[in-house]
mmCIF file of C-alpha atoms in Angstrom:
data_model
loop_
_atom_site.group_PDB
_atom_site.id
_atom_site.type_symbol
_atom_site.label_atom_id
_atom_site.label_comp_id
_atom_site.label_asym_id
_atom_site.label_seq_id
_atom_site.Cartn_x
_atom_site.Cartn_y
_atom_site.Cartn_z
ATOM 1 C CA MET A 219 86.297 6.680 58.287
ATOM 2 C CA TYR A 220 84.287 9.061 56.917
ATOM 3 C CA GLU A 221 84.810 7.726 53.446
ATOM 4 C CA ALA A 222 82.652 4.262 54.416
ATOM 5 C CA ILE A 223 80.137 6.992 56.347
ATOM 6 C CA ARG A 224 79.972 9.217 53.484
ATOM 7 C CA GLU A 225 78.631 5.793 51.255
ATOM 8 C CA ARG A 226 76.459 5.108 54.276
ATOM 9 C CA ASN A 227 74.853 8.139 53.874
ATOM 10 C CA GLU A 228 74.754 8.794 50.071
ATOM 11 C CA LYS A 229 72.841 5.986 50.342
ATOM 12 C CA LEU A 230 69.902 7.204 52.969
ATOM 13 C CA ARG A 231 70.145 10.170 51.033
ATOM 14 C CA LEU A 232 69.693 8.440 47.221
ATOM 15 C CA GLN A 233 66.586 6.509 49.182
ATOM 16 C CA MET A 234 64.544 9.084 50.369
ATOM 17 C CA LEU A 235 64.919 10.889 47.218
ATOM 18 C CA SER A 236 63.517 7.587 45.121
ATOM 19 C CA ALA A 237 60.312 8.401 46.512
ATOM 20 C CA ALA A 238 59.316 11.079 43.873
ATOM 21 C CA ASN A 239 59.830 7.884 41.040
ATOM 22 C CA PRO A 240 55.785 6.740 40.969
ATOM 23 C CA LYS A 241 58.234 3.051 39.927
ATOM 24 C CA THR A 242 59.603 3.311 43.783
ATOM 25 C CA TRP A 243 56.234 2.818 44.997
ATOM 26 C CA GLU A 244 55.047 0.177 43.094
ATOM 27 C CA HIS A 245 56.415 -2.494 44.514
ATOM 28 C CA THR A 246 54.837 -1.591 48.336
ATOM 29 C CA GLU A 247 51.166 -0.605 46.286
ATOM 30 C CA THR A 248 51.146 -4.281 44.715
ATOM 31 C CA ILE A 249 51.169 -6.294 47.925
ATOM 32 C CA ALA A 250 49.149 -4.396 49.454
ATOM 33 C CA ARG A 251 46.224 -3.823 47.278
ATOM 34 C CA GLU A 252 46.384 -7.783 47.101
ATOM 35 C CA SER A 253 46.779 -8.739 50.611
ATOM 36 C CA THR A 254 44.071 -6.128 51.623
ATOM 37 C CA ALA A 255 41.703 -7.418 48.436
ATOM 38 C CA GLN A 256 41.536 -11.404 50.018
ATOM 39 C CA TYR A 257 39.451 -9.222 52.525
ATOM 40 C CA ALA A 258 36.859 -7.500 50.179
ATOM 41 C CA GLU A 259 34.084 -9.768 50.799
ATOM 42 C CA ASP A 260 34.203 -10.306 54.355
ATOM 43 C CA PRO A 261 31.120 -9.595 56.244
ATOM 44 C CA ARG A 262 32.874 -7.864 59.551
ATOM 45 C CA LEU A 263 34.312 -5.014 58.224
ATOM 46 C CA ALA A 264 30.354 -3.400 57.645
ATOM 47 C CA GLN A 265 29.634 -3.480 61.389
ATOM 48 C CA ILE A 266 33.110 -1.871 61.916
ATOM 49 C CA ASP A 267 32.850 2.270 63.294
ATOM 50 C CA THR A 268 35.358 2.637 66.200
ATOM 51 C CA VAL A 269 39.111 1.750 64.924
ATOM 52 C CA CYS A 270 42.176 2.219 67.311
ATOM 53 C CA LEU A 271 45.884 2.744 65.536
ATOM 54 C CA ILE A 272 49.199 1.700 68.043
ATOM 55 C CA GLY A 273 52.446 1.929 67.844
ATOM 56 C CA HIS A 274 55.838 3.099 69.247
ATOM 57 C CA GLY A 275 58.533 6.018 68.019
ATOM 58 C CA THR A 276 57.694 6.157 63.933
ATOM 59 C CA SER A 277 54.749 3.951 64.037
ATOM 60 C CA LEU A 278 53.618 5.908 66.635
ATOM 61 C CA ALA A 279 53.778 8.451 64.167
ATOM 62 C CA THR A 280 52.266 6.107 61.283
ATOM 63 C CA ALA A 281 49.445 5.668 63.887
ATOM 64 C CA MET A 282 48.620 9.601 64.106
ATOM 65 C CA ASN A 283 48.669 10.116 60.648
ATOM 66 C CA ALA A 284 46.833 7.285 59.353
ATOM 67 C CA GLU A 285 43.629 8.494 61.867
ATOM 68 C CA PHE A 286 42.875 11.020 59.949
ATOM 69 C CA ILE A 287 43.128 8.744 56.440
ATOM 70 C CA PHE A 288 40.286 6.239 58.621
ATOM 71 C CA THR A 289 38.228 9.059 59.921
ATOM 72 C CA ARG A 290 38.086 10.589 56.364
ATOM 73 C CA LEU A 291 38.278 7.695 53.690
ATOM 74 C CA ALA A 292 35.596 4.945 55.833
ATOM 75 C CA GLY A 293 34.164 7.023 58.086
ATOM 76 C CA VAL A 294 35.052 5.761 61.324
ATOM 77 C CA SER A 295 35.718 6.909 65.015
ATOM 78 C CA ALA A 296 39.851 6.572 64.799
ATOM 79 C CA ARG A 297 42.168 7.485 67.267
ATOM 80 C CA ALA A 298 45.714 6.653 67.685
ATOM 81 C CA VAL A 299 47.543 4.665 70.316
ATOM 82 C CA PRO A 300 50.725 4.086 71.985
ATOM 83 C CA ALA A 301 51.011 0.473 72.301
ATOM 84 C CA TYR A 302 51.798 0.129 75.816
ATOM 85 C CA GLN A 303 49.553 2.350 76.577
ATOM 86 C CA PHE A 304 46.460 0.304 75.061
ATOM 87 C CA ARG A 305 48.301 -2.913 76.258
ATOM 88 C CA THR A 306 48.094 -2.195 79.581
ATOM 89 C CA TYR A 307 44.825 -0.730 79.436
ATOM 90 C CA PRO A 308 43.024 -2.959 76.937
ATOM 91 C CA GLN A 309 39.292 -2.053 78.046
ATOM 92 C CA GLU A 310 39.338 1.335 78.716
ATOM 93 C CA TYR A 311 39.235 1.402 75.034
ATOM 94 C CA LEU A 312 36.933 -1.461 74.160
ATOM 95 C CA SER A 313 33.490 -0.224 75.567
ATOM 96 C CA ARG A 314 32.063 -1.988 72.509
ATOM 97 C CA PRO A 315 34.603 -4.127 71.284
ATOM 98 C CA LYS A 316 32.359 -5.866 68.090
ATOM 99 C CA ASN A 317 32.896 -2.967 66.763
ATOM 100 C CA THR A 318 36.004 -1.779 66.630
ATOM 101 C CA LEU A 319 39.114 -3.001 64.978
ATOM 102 C CA VAL A 320 42.227 -2.559 66.857
ATOM 103 C CA VAL A 321 45.455 -1.409 64.376
ATOM 104 C CA GLY A 322 48.672 -3.283 65.294
ATOM 105 C CA ILE A 323 51.311 -1.029 63.255
ATOM 106 C CA SER A 324 55.562 -2.226 63.307
ATOM 107 C CA CYS A 325 58.235 -2.040 60.849
ATOM 108 C CA SER A 326 59.519 -5.146 62.046
ATOM 109 C CA GLY A 327 55.897 -6.766 62.490
ATOM 110 C CA ASN A 328 57.742 -7.663 66.089
ATOM 111 C CA THR A 329 57.420 -4.910 68.429
ATOM 112 C CA ALA A 330 56.442 -6.693 71.914
ATOM 113 C CA SER A 331 53.998 -4.514 73.235
ATOM 114 C CA VAL A 332 51.409 -4.121 69.409
ATOM 115 C CA VAL A 333 51.558 -8.275 69.643
ATOM 116 C CA LYS A 334 50.515 -7.867 73.316
ATOM 117 C CA SER A 335 47.501 -5.135 72.300
ATOM 118 C CA LEU A 336 46.139 -7.612 69.685
ATOM 119 C CA GLU A 337 46.462 -10.606 72.018
ATOM 120 C CA GLU A 338 44.515 -8.381 74.553
ATOM 121 C CA ALA A 339 41.888 -6.769 71.864
ATOM 122 C CA LYS A 340 41.533 -10.110 70.181
ATOM 123 C CA ALA A 341 40.840 -11.662 74.143
ATOM 124 C CA LEU A 342 38.108 -8.617 74.775
ATOM 125 C CA GLY A 343 35.928 -9.424 71.570
ATOM 126 C CA ALA A 344 37.249 -6.786 68.835
ATOM 127 C CA MET A 345 38.567 -7.401 65.212
ATOM 128 C CA THR A 346 42.282 -7.283 64.614
ATOM 129 C CA LEU A 347 44.486 -5.484 61.962
ATOM 130 C CA CYS A 348 47.914 -5.442 61.204
ATOM 131 C CA ILE A 349 50.397 -3.708 59.086
ATOM 132 C CA SER A 350 53.910 -4.632 58.742
ATOM 133 C CA GLY A 351 56.139 -6.400 56.354
ATOM 134 C CA SER A 352 56.152 -9.873 54.864
ATOM 135 C CA GLY A 353 56.765 -13.307 55.564
ATOM 136 C CA ASP A 354 56.865 -14.902 59.467
ATOM 137 C CA ILE A 355 56.683 -12.311 61.898
ATOM 138 C CA ARG A 356 54.978 -12.292 65.747
ATOM 139 C CA MET A 357 51.595 -9.898 64.900
ATOM 140 C CA ALA A 358 50.303 -11.870 62.560
ATOM 141 C CA PRO A 359 48.942 -14.628 64.794
ATOM 142 C CA PRO A 360 46.971 -12.086 66.736
ATOM 143 C CA ALA A 361 45.605 -10.285 63.829
ATOM 144 C CA ASP A 362 41.921 -11.065 62.020
ATOM 145 C CA PHE A 363 43.140 -9.231 58.742
ATOM 146 C CA ARG A 364 46.619 -8.767 57.797
ATOM 147 C CA VAL A 365 48.597 -5.827 55.174
ATOM 148 C CA THR A 366 51.345 -6.079 53.509
ATOM 149 C CA ALA A 367 53.627 -2.934 52.698
ATOM 150 C CA TYR A 368 57.018 -3.071 51.887
ATOM 151 C CA THR A 369 58.480 -2.422 55.367
ATOM 152 C CA GLU A 370 62.445 -4.563 54.828
ATOM 153 C CA ILE A 371 63.334 -1.488 52.328
ATOM 154 C CA GLU A 372 65.848 -0.307 54.932
ATOM 155 C CA SER A 373 67.226 -3.025 55.866
ATOM 156 C CA GLU A 374 67.808 -4.936 52.348
ATOM 157 C CA ASN A 375 69.824 -1.962 51.466
ATOM 158 C CA GLY A 376 71.962 -2.054 54.422
ATOM 159 C CA MET A 377 70.771 1.145 56.562
ATOM 160 C CA THR A 378 69.712 1.549 60.367
ATOM 161 C CA ALA A 379 67.665 4.792 60.190
ATOM 162 C CA TYR A 380 63.624 3.907 59.077
ATOM 163 C CA SER A 381 62.328 6.869 55.953
ATOM 164 C CA ILE A 382 60.451 5.456 53.261
ATOM 165 C CA SER A 383 58.931 2.191 55.014
ATOM 166 C CA HIS A 384 57.136 4.929 57.331
ATOM 167 C CA LEU A 385 55.498 6.244 54.013
ATOM 168 C CA PHE A 386 55.062 2.532 52.534
ATOM 169 C CA ILE A 387 53.038 1.688 55.990
ATOM 170 C CA LEU A 388 50.671 4.562 55.307
ATOM 171 C CA GLN A 389 50.264 4.097 52.243
ATOM 172 C CA GLY A 390 49.081 0.121 53.073
ATOM 173 C CA ALA A 391 46.841 2.043 56.263
ATOM 174 C CA MET A 392 44.900 3.774 53.476
ATOM 175 C CA GLU A 393 44.346 0.766 51.450
ATOM 176 C CA PHE A 394 42.541 -0.593 54.091
ATOM 177 C CA ALA A 395 41.006 2.465 55.280
ATOM 178 C CA LEU A 396 39.886 2.688 51.272
ATOM 179 C CA LEU A 397 38.150 -0.708 51.423
ATOM 180 C CA LEU A 398 36.943 -0.059 55.009
ATOM 181 C CA GLY A 399 34.653 2.756 53.496
ATOM 182 C CA GLU A 400 33.613 0.382 51.091
ATOM 183 C CA LYS A 401 31.992 -1.805 52.754
ATOM 184 C CA ARG A 402 30.570 0.423 54.783
ATOM 185 C CA GLY A 403 28.644 2.149 52.009
ATOM 186 C CA VAL A 404 30.730 5.901 53.148
ATOM 187 C CA ILE A 405 32.759 5.398 49.247
ATOM 188 C CA LEU A 406 30.723 4.445 46.544
ATOM 189 C CA PRO A 407 32.610 3.347 43.016
ATOM 190 C CA GLU A 408 32.858 7.192 41.326
ATOM 191 C CA ASN A 409 34.177 8.328 44.964
ATOM 192 C CA ARG A 410 36.775 5.322 44.560
ATOM 193 C CA ALA A 411 38.147 6.733 41.425
ATOM 194 C CA TYR A 412 38.614 10.296 43.339
ATOM 195 C CA TRP A 413 40.849 8.574 45.847
ATOM 196 C CA ASN A 414 42.876 6.929 43.880
ATOM 197 C CA ASP A 415 43.858 10.332 41.770
ATOM 198 C CA GLN A 416 44.139 12.447 45.012
ATOM 199 C CA TRP A 417 47.096 9.243 45.796
ATOM 200 C CA GLU A 418 48.416 10.122 42.300
ATOM 201 C CA TYR A 419 48.153 13.741 42.575
ATOM 202 C CA THR A 420 50.047 13.157 46.004
ATOM 203 C CA LYS A 421 52.954 11.133 44.411
ATOM 204 C CA ALA A 422 53.725 13.675 41.420
ATOM 205 C CA GLY A 423 54.134 16.137 43.793
ATOM 206 C CA MET A 424 57.065 13.935 45.333
ATOM 207 C CA GLN A 425 58.951 15.182 42.530
ATOM 208 C CA ALA A 426 59.689 18.893 44.299
ATOM 209 C CA LEU A 427 61.196 16.043 46.570
ATOM 210 C CA PRO A 428 64.812 16.958 45.201
ATOM 211 C CA ALA A 429 64.728 20.971 45.310
ATOM 212 C CA LEU A 430 63.351 20.229 48.534
ATOM 213 C CA PHE A 431 66.198 18.323 49.735
ATOM 214 C CA ASP A 432 68.705 21.454 48.378
ATOM 215 C CA ALA A 433 66.120 24.499 50.629
ATOM 216 C CA MET A 434 67.016 21.890 53.728
ATOM 217 C CA ASP A 435 70.506 22.724 52.947
ATOM 218 C CA LYS A 436 69.903 26.172 53.366
ATOM 219 C CA VAL A 437 67.847 25.779 56.181
ATOM 220 C CA VAL A 438 70.815 24.394 58.431
ATOM 221 C CA THR A 439 72.812 26.765 56.726
ATOM 222 C CA ASP A 440 70.503 29.306 59.233
ATOM 223 C CA TYR A 441 69.953 27.407 61.817
ATOM 224 C CA GLU A 442 73.750 27.096 62.487
ATOM 225 C CA GLU A 443 74.443 30.542 61.772
ATOM 226 C CA HIS A 444 71.901 31.132 64.777
ATOM 227 C CA HIS A 445 74.152 28.514 67.223
ATOM 228 C CA PHE A 446 70.634 26.454 67.782
ATOM 229 C CA HIS A 447 70.619 23.067 69.296
ATOM 230 C CA ASN A 448 66.914 22.165 70.436
ATOM 231 C CA LEU A 449 64.139 22.870 67.839
ATOM 232 C CA MET A 450 60.679 22.924 68.349
ATOM 233 C CA VAL A 451 58.145 20.622 65.813
ATOM 234 C CA LEU A 452 54.254 21.829 65.886
ATOM 235 C CA GLY A 453 51.370 20.595 64.086
ATOM 236 C CA THR A 454 47.938 19.822 63.579
ATOM 237 C CA GLY A 455 45.288 17.056 62.812
ATOM 238 C CA PRO A 456 46.586 14.861 60.228
ATOM 239 C CA ASN A 457 49.944 16.343 60.720
ATOM 240 C CA LEU A 458 50.394 15.760 64.343
ATOM 241 C CA GLY A 459 51.762 12.809 63.476
ATOM 242 C CA THR A 460 54.473 14.138 60.542
ATOM 243 C CA ALA A 461 55.356 16.762 63.585
ATOM 244 C CA GLN A 462 55.334 14.091 65.700
ATOM 245 C CA GLU A 463 57.979 12.000 63.148
ATOM 246 C CA GLY A 464 59.833 14.690 62.575
ATOM 247 C CA ALA A 465 61.241 15.897 65.689
ATOM 248 C CA LEU A 466 61.780 11.373 66.564
ATOM 249 C CA LYS A 467 63.510 11.343 63.426
ATOM 250 C CA ILE A 468 65.524 14.441 63.624
ATOM 251 C CA CYS A 469 66.313 13.466 67.433
ATOM 252 C CA GLU A 470 67.468 9.472 65.839
ATOM 253 C CA PHE A 471 69.065 11.384 62.498
ATOM 254 C CA ALA A 472 71.095 14.717 64.075
ATOM 255 C CA TRP A 473 71.826 14.004 68.056
ATOM 256 C CA ILE A 474 69.209 17.404 67.750
ATOM 257 C CA PHE A 475 66.655 17.601 70.671
ATOM 258 C CA GLY A 476 63.815 17.953 69.602
ATOM 259 C CA ALA A 477 60.034 17.959 70.414
ATOM 260 C CA CYS A 478 56.414 17.974 69.181
ATOM 261 C CA GLU A 479 53.301 20.097 70.317
ATOM 262 C CA GLU A 480 50.230 19.999 68.595
ATOM 263 C CA LEU A 481 50.028 23.852 67.240
ATOM 264 C CA GLU A 482 47.837 25.383 69.504
ATOM 265 C CA ASP A 483 48.469 23.704 72.383
ATOM 266 C CA PHE A 484 52.084 24.407 72.158
ATOM 267 C CA ALA A 485 50.556 28.391 73.455
ATOM 268 C CA HIS A 486 49.411 26.759 76.436
ATOM 269 C CA GLY A 487 52.498 25.766 78.001
ATOM 270 C CA ARG A 488 55.595 24.990 76.170
ATOM 271 C CA PHE A 489 55.845 28.408 74.692
ATOM 272 C CA ARG A 490 56.746 29.690 77.797
ATOM 273 C CA GLU A 491 60.066 27.955 77.718
ATOM 274 C CA ILE A 492 61.353 29.959 74.066
ATOM 275 C CA ASP A 493 64.013 32.249 74.927
ATOM 276 C CA GLY A 494 65.153 33.165 71.508
ATOM 277 C CA ASN A 495 67.345 30.087 70.983
ATOM 278 C CA ILE A 496 64.977 27.129 70.546
ATOM 279 C CA PRO A 497 63.547 27.360 66.699
ATOM 280 C CA LEU A 498 60.137 26.704 65.616
ATOM 281 C CA PHE A 499 59.017 24.337 62.956
ATOM 282 C CA MET A 500 55.479 24.907 61.882
ATOM 283 C CA VAL A 501 53.699 22.334 59.968
ATOM 284 C CA ALA A 502 50.685 23.686 58.416
ATOM 285 C CA PRO A 503 49.707 23.014 54.930
ATOM 286 C CA HIS A 504 46.538 24.227 54.238
ATOM 287 C CA ARG A 505 44.784 27.804 54.978
ATOM 288 C CA ASN A 506 42.337 26.515 57.458
ATOM 289 C CA THR A 507 45.734 26.668 59.806
ATOM 290 C CA ILE A 508 47.325 29.687 58.714
ATOM 291 C CA GLU A 509 45.049 32.137 61.487
ATOM 292 C CA LYS A 510 46.655 29.614 64.497
ATOM 293 C CA VAL A 511 50.140 30.391 62.774
ATOM 294 C CA LEU A 512 49.879 33.767 62.213
ATOM 295 C CA ASP A 513 49.299 33.905 66.004
ATOM 296 C CA LEU A 514 52.208 32.039 67.208
ATOM 297 C CA LEU A 515 54.495 34.397 64.765
ATOM 298 C CA ALA A 516 53.148 37.443 66.601
ATOM 299 C CA GLY A 517 54.629 35.647 69.758
ATOM 300 C CA CYS A 518 57.615 34.748 67.480
ATOM 301 C CA GLU A 519 57.809 38.209 67.559
ATOM 302 C CA ILE A 520 58.014 39.485 70.831
ATOM 303 C CA ALA A 521 60.031 36.934 72.298
ATOM 304 C CA CYS A 522 62.238 36.834 69.352
ATOM 305 C CA THR A 523 62.192 33.451 68.290
ATOM 306 C CA LYS A 524 63.099 32.385 65.178
ATOM 307 C CA ALA A 525 60.490 29.813 62.888
ATOM 308 C CA TYR A 526 60.573 27.949 59.640
ATOM 309 C CA LEU A 527 57.547 27.445 57.976
ATOM 310 C CA ILE A 528 56.648 24.068 55.981
ATOM 311 C CA SER A 529 53.519 25.342 53.927
ATOM 312 C CA GLU A 530 51.861 25.314 50.635
ATOM 313 C CA GLU A 531 49.551 29.013 51.518
ATOM 314 C CA ASP A 532 51.631 31.748 50.484
ATOM 315 C CA VAL A 533 49.812 34.111 52.908
ATOM 316 C CA PRO A 534 51.302 38.473 52.553
ATOM 317 C CA GLU A 535 50.928 38.812 56.177
ATOM 318 C CA ILE A 536 53.424 36.159 57.076
ATOM 319 C CA HIS A 537 56.079 37.759 55.212
ATOM 320 C CA GLN A 538 56.228 40.960 58.382
ATOM 321 C CA PHE A 539 57.991 37.835 60.856
ATOM 322 C CA ASN A 540 61.016 36.862 61.495
ATOM 323 C CA VAL A 541 59.881 32.926 59.562
ATOM 324 C CA LYS A 542 61.769 31.249 56.779
ATOM 325 C CA CYS A 543 59.216 30.043 54.606
ATOM 326 C CA ILE A 544 59.532 26.281 52.593
ATOM 327 C CA LYS A 545 56.888 26.534 50.509
ATOM 328 C CA MET A 546 55.571 22.716 49.063
ATOM 329 C CA PRO A 547 53.432 21.204 46.125
ATOM 330 C CA SER A 548 49.978 21.701 45.986
ATOM 331 C CA VAL A 549 47.759 18.191 48.170
ATOM 332 C CA LYS A 550 43.894 18.985 47.638
ATOM 333 C CA GLU A 551 42.495 16.332 50.825
ATOM 334 C CA GLU A 552 44.832 16.833 53.456
ATOM 335 C CA CYS A 553 44.568 13.506 55.004
ATOM 336 C CA LEU A 554 47.205 12.772 52.318
ATOM 337 C CA THR A 555 49.516 15.545 52.857
ATOM 338 C CA PRO A 556 51.687 13.690 55.369
ATOM 339 C CA PHE A 557 53.253 11.394 52.159
ATOM 340 C CA LEU A 558 55.026 14.960 51.638
ATOM 341 C CA TYR A 559 55.149 16.800 54.415
ATOM 342 C CA ILE A 560 57.520 14.839 56.396
ATOM 343 C CA PHE A 561 60.176 14.836 54.120
ATOM 344 C CA PRO A 562 61.529 18.646 54.748
ATOM 345 C CA LEU A 563 61.760 17.307 58.343
ATOM 346 C CA TRP A 564 64.032 14.380 57.520
ATOM 347 C CA PHE A 565 66.053 16.241 54.869
ATOM 348 C CA PHE A 566 67.241 18.915 57.957
ATOM 349 C CA GLY A 567 67.994 16.051 60.413
ATOM 350 C CA PHE A 568 69.926 13.857 57.110
ATOM 351 C CA HIS A 569 71.488 17.844 56.219
ATOM 352 C CA TYR A 570 72.582 18.342 60.193
ATOM 353 C CA ARG A 571 74.507 15.365 60.678
ATOM 354 C CA ASP A 572 76.074 14.697 57.203
ATOM 355 C CA ARG A 573 77.440 18.211 57.570
ATOM 356 C CA GLN A 574 79.348 16.709 60.745
ATOM 357 C CA GLN A 575 80.688 14.049 58.817
ATOM 358 C CA GLU A 576 79.349 11.544 61.220
ATOM 359 C CA LEU A 577 76.828 8.972 60.682
ATOM 360 C CA VAL A 578 73.204 10.605 59.960
ATOM 361 C CA GLY A 579 70.687 7.648 62.054
ATOM 362 C CA GLU A 580 73.683 6.374 64.198
ATOM 363 C CA ARG A 581 72.209 3.979 67.670
ATOM 364 C CA ARG A 582 73.260 6.699 70.636
ATOM 365 C CA PHE A 583 75.686 4.549 73.450
ATOM 366 C CA GLY A 584 74.184 1.583 71.085
ATOM 367 C CA LEU A 585 71.668 1.275 71.949
ATOM 368 C CA LEU A 586 68.266 0.171 70.547
ATOM 369 C CA ALA A 587 64.737 0.688 72.256
ATOM 370 C CA THR A 588 64.419 -3.364 72.654
ATOM 371 C CA ASP A 589 68.172 -2.550 74.226
ATOM 372 C CA ILE A 590 66.178 -0.421 76.830
ATOM 373 C CA SER A 591 65.780 -2.792 79.753
ATOM 374 C CA TYR A 592 66.297 -4.071 83.409
ATOM 375 C CA ASP A 593 66.701 -7.301 83.081
ATOM 376 C CA LYS A 594 69.054 -7.036 80.059
ATOM 377 C CA HIS A 595 70.771 -4.334 81.783
ATOM 378 C CA ARG A 596 71.455 -6.352 85.143
ATOM 379 C CA LYS A 597 73.297 -9.449 82.705
ATOM 380 C CA ARG A 598 75.520 -6.647 81.845
ATOM 381 C CA LYS A 599 76.791 -6.296 85.152
#
């Protein structure tokens, strides 16, 4: 029995690590750029100054990451919103629909609340974009624009646990944000070359993934030696979505209860719950967030709470605390750090579950999100 589980887990491991190879990105980059390029002469893009990005689960985390990519690259006011919330209150988000782009994100392209959100947004006069896979999807008809990413990579390899399709969608969002920035006059030709270079630099950093995979195995050893079974993942700015996806994926991969909080906001509420049994994973790439990390580490010392820091920074003051540092490759543009910083959290969830000789990403109670339904429950009875 375990041999079958081990084989499936190995497929997932190899797929996550495949992101270290630039060739893994070639297909999704090509289809994202080709699908984006067809709108290069569309005059409607120049009038967009507001972007709402919607999704659920991993797709919402992708939207949260993409919020900062759109803000930085396209110079718009961007906001990530849960799709159900948007579809229930669309008018609250569309005070200026003619200048607003509503972006639906879904790996399958068929998430009901995302489809409904795009329909509502279009009916109210907003422009709409769907970012998903290829083929006949329900999100396509209500979308003015469509960007295609290679979201089928997991299903084609027989896996139920999603991983790098999240990053493929984020890369598609980046391509459209670059086009939008060009149409708005924010990105000039020389700026486009800069961003192309930054993207290549970010991908080059993924060569560190095998070493990070091994490093997170040691983190799991430390976690188990402390007999932890819950955790908090903290992030902010471009990496609040990384923390969201990390906490979510650890839950899905390993059946550990993990929750996400914003780095500063954690100190104003949830910090009161820590008692030495709930470690903190802090995602803080650059020096601009280290001051808050030090504040939290001081609090952790008082509360006798273990912390794990995922960062490229090596600040001497950090080492006086009970913190394990996961050293990350350098990424100049913080809005691109989510492409790298999600991997240690994925790897943590993978190692924890795989050590138990259980299937990584096994569905709890055999349920998908679409199975959590009153009508389906009644029929089962």
